[in-house]
PDB file of C-alpha atoms in Angstrom:
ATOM      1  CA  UNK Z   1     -26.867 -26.002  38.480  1.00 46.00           C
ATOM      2  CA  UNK Z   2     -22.858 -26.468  38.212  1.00 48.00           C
ATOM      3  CA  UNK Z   3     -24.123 -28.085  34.334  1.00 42.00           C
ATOM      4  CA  UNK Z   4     -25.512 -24.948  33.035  1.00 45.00           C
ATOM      5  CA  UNK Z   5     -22.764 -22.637  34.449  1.00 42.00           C
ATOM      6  CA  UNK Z   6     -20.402 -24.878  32.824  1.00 40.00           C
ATOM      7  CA  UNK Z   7     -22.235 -24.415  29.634  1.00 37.00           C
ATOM      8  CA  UNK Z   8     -23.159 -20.525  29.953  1.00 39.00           C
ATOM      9  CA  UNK Z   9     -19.125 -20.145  30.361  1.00 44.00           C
ATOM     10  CA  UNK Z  10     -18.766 -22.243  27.136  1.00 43.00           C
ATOM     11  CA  UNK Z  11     -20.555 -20.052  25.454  1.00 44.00           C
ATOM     12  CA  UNK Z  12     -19.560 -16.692  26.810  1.00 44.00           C
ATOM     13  CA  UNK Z  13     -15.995 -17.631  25.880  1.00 43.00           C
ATOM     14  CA  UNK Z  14     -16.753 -18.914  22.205  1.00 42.00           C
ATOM     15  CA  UNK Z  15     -18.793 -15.546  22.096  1.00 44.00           C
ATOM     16  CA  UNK Z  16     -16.004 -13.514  23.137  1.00 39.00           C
ATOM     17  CA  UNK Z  17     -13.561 -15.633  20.607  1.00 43.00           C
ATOM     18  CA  UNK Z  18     -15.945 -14.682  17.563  1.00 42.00           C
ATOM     19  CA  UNK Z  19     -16.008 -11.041  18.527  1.00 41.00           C
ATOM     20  CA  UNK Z  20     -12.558  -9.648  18.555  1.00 41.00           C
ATOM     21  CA  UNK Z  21     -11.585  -8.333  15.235  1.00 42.00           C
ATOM     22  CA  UNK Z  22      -9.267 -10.415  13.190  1.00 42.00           C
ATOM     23  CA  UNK Z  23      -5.496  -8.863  12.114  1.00 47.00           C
ATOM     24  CA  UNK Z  24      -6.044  -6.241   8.941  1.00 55.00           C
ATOM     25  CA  UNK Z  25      -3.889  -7.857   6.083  1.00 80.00           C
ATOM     26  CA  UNK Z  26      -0.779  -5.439   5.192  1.00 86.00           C
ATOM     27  CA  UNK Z  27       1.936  -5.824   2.524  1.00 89.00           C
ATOM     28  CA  UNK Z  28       4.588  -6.094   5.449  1.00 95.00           C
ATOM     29  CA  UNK Z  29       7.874  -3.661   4.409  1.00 97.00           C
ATOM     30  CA  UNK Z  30       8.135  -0.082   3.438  1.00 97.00           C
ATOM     31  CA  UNK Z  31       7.430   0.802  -0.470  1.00 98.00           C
ATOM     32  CA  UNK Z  32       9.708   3.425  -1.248  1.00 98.00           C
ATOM     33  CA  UNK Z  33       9.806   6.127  -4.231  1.00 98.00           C
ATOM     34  CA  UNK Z  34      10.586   9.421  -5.031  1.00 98.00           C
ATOM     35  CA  UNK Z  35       8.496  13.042  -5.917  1.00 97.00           C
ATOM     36  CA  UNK Z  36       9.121  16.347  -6.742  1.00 95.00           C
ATOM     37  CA  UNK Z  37       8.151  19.305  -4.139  1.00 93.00           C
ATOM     38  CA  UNK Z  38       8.923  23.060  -5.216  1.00 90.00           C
ATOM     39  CA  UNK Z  39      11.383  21.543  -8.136  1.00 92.00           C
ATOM     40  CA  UNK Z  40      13.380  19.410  -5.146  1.00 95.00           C
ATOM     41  CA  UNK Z  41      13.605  15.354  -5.430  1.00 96.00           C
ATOM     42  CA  UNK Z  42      11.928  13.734  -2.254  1.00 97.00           C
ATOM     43  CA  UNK Z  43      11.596  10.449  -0.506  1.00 98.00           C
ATOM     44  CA  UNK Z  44       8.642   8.612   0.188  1.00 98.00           C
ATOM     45  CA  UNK Z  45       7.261   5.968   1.754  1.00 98.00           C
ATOM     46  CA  UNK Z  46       4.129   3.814   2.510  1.00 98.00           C
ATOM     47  CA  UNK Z  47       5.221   1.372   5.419  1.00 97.00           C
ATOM     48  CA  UNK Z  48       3.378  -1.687   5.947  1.00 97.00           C
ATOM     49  CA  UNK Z  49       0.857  -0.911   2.812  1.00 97.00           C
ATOM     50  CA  UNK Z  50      -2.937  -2.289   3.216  1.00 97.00           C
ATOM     51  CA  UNK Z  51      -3.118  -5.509   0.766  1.00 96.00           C
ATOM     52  CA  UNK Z  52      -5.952  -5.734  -1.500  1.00 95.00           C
ATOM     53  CA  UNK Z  53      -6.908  -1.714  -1.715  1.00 97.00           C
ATOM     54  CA  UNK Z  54      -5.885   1.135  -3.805  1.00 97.00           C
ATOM     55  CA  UNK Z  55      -3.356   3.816  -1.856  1.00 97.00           C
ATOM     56  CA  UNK Z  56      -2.746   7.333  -3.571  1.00 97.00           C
ATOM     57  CA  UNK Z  57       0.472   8.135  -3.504  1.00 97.00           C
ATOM     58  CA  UNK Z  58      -0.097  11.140  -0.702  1.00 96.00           C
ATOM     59  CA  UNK Z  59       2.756  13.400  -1.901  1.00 96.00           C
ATOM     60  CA  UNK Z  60       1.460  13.207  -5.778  1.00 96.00           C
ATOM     61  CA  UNK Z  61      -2.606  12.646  -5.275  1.00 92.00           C
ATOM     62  CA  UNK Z  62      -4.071  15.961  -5.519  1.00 90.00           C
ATOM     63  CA  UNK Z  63      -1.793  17.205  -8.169  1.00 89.00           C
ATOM     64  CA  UNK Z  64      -2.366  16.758 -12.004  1.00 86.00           C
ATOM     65  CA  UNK Z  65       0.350  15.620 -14.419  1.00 87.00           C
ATOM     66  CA  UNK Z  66       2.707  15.127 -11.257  1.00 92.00           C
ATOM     67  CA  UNK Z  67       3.676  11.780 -10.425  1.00 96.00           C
ATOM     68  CA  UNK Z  68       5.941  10.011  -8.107  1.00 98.00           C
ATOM     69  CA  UNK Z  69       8.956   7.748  -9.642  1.00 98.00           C
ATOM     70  CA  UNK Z  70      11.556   5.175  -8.523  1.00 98.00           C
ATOM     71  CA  UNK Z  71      10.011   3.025  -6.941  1.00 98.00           C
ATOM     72  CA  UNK Z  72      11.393   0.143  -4.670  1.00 98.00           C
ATOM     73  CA  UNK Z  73       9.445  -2.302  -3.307  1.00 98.00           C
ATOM     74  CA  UNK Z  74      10.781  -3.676  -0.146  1.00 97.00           C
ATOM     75  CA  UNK Z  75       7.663  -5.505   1.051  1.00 97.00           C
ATOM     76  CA  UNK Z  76       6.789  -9.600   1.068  1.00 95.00           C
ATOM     77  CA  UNK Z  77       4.041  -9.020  -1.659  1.00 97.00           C
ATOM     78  CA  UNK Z  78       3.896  -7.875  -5.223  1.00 97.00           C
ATOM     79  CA  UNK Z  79       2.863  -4.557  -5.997  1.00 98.00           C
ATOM     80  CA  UNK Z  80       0.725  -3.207  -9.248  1.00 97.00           C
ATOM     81  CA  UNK Z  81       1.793   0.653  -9.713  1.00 97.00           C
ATOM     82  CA  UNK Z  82      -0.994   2.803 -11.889  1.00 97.00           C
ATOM     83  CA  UNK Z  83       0.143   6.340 -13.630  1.00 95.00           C
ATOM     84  CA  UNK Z  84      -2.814   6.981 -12.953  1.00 94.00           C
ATOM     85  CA  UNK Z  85      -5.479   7.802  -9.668  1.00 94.00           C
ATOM     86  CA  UNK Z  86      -7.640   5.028  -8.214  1.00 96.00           C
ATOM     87  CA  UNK Z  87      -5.762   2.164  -9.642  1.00 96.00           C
ATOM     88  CA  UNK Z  88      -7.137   2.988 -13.149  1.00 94.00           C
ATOM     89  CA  UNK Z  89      -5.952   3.045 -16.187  1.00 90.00           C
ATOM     90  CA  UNK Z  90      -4.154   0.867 -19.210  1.00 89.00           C
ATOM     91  CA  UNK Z  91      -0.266   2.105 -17.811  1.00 86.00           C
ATOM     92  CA  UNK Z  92       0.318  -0.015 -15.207  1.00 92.00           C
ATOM     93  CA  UNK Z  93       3.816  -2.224 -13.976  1.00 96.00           C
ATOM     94  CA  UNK Z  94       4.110  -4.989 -11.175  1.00 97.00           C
ATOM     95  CA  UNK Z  95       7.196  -5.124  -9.106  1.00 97.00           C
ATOM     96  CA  UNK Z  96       7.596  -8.536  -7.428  1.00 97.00           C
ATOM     97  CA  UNK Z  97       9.119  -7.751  -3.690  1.00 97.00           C
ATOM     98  CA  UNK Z  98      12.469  -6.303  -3.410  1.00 97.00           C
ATOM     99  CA  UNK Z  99      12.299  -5.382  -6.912  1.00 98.00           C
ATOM    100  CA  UNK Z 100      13.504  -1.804  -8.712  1.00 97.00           C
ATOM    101  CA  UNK Z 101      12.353   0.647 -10.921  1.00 97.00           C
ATOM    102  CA  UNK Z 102      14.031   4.024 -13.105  1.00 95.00           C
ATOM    103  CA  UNK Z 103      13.189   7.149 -12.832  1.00 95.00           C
ATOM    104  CA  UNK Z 104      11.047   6.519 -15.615  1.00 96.00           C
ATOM    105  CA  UNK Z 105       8.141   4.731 -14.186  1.00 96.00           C
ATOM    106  CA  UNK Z 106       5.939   7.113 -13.317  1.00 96.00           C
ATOM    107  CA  UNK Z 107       2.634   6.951 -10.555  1.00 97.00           C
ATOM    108  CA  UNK Z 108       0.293   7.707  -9.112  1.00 96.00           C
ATOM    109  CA  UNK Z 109      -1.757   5.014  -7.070  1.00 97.00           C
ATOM    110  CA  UNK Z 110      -0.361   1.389  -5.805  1.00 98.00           C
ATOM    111  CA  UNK Z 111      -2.316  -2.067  -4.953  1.00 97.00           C
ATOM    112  CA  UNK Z 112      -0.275  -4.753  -3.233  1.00 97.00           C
ATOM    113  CA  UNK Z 113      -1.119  -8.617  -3.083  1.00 93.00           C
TER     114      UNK Z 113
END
């Protein structure tokens, strides 16, 4: 009788191991940048970016031909920047972390490593 409590406590606690969710996997750091708004510069940020997915850029996403620009990436992972939405497109830069970028780049939509 002890035996198979033993064993059905085993079990409950390597069942209860394999159900909690594991950590989601984040680019750890803020991603800075700037947009327009009503002809003003703004400041941005995504803190603590998901890794492996496309993010909008919220401030710029349902606009056309307005992008966000400057972008600093103070994160621990590389980012890929896309001028354009969904992470498409043929313009795209990488900025390794804790690297810079001019007013120049322009974006829209980010995917960090």
């Amino acid at each position: 009788m002890r035996l198979r409590a033993a064993l059905l406590a085993v079990a409950s606690v390597c069942a209860l191991g394999l159900a909690v969710p594991g950590t989601a996997s984040a680019a750890e750091g803020d991603f800075t940048y700037r947009y327009y708004e009503e002809g003003e510069i703004q400041s941005g940020a995504l803190v603590d970016p998901p890794s492996g997915e496309c993010v909008e850029i919220p401030e710029v996403a349902d606009f056309e031909d307005v992008y966000a620009f400057r972008p600093h990436n103070k994160t621990r992972s590389t980012v890929t920047m896309f001028k354009e939405s969904d992470c498409e497109g043929d313009a795209y830069y990488t900025l390794k972390p804790g690297g810079k970028a001019t007013d120049r780049l322009k974006l829209r939509s980010v995917s960090f490593s």
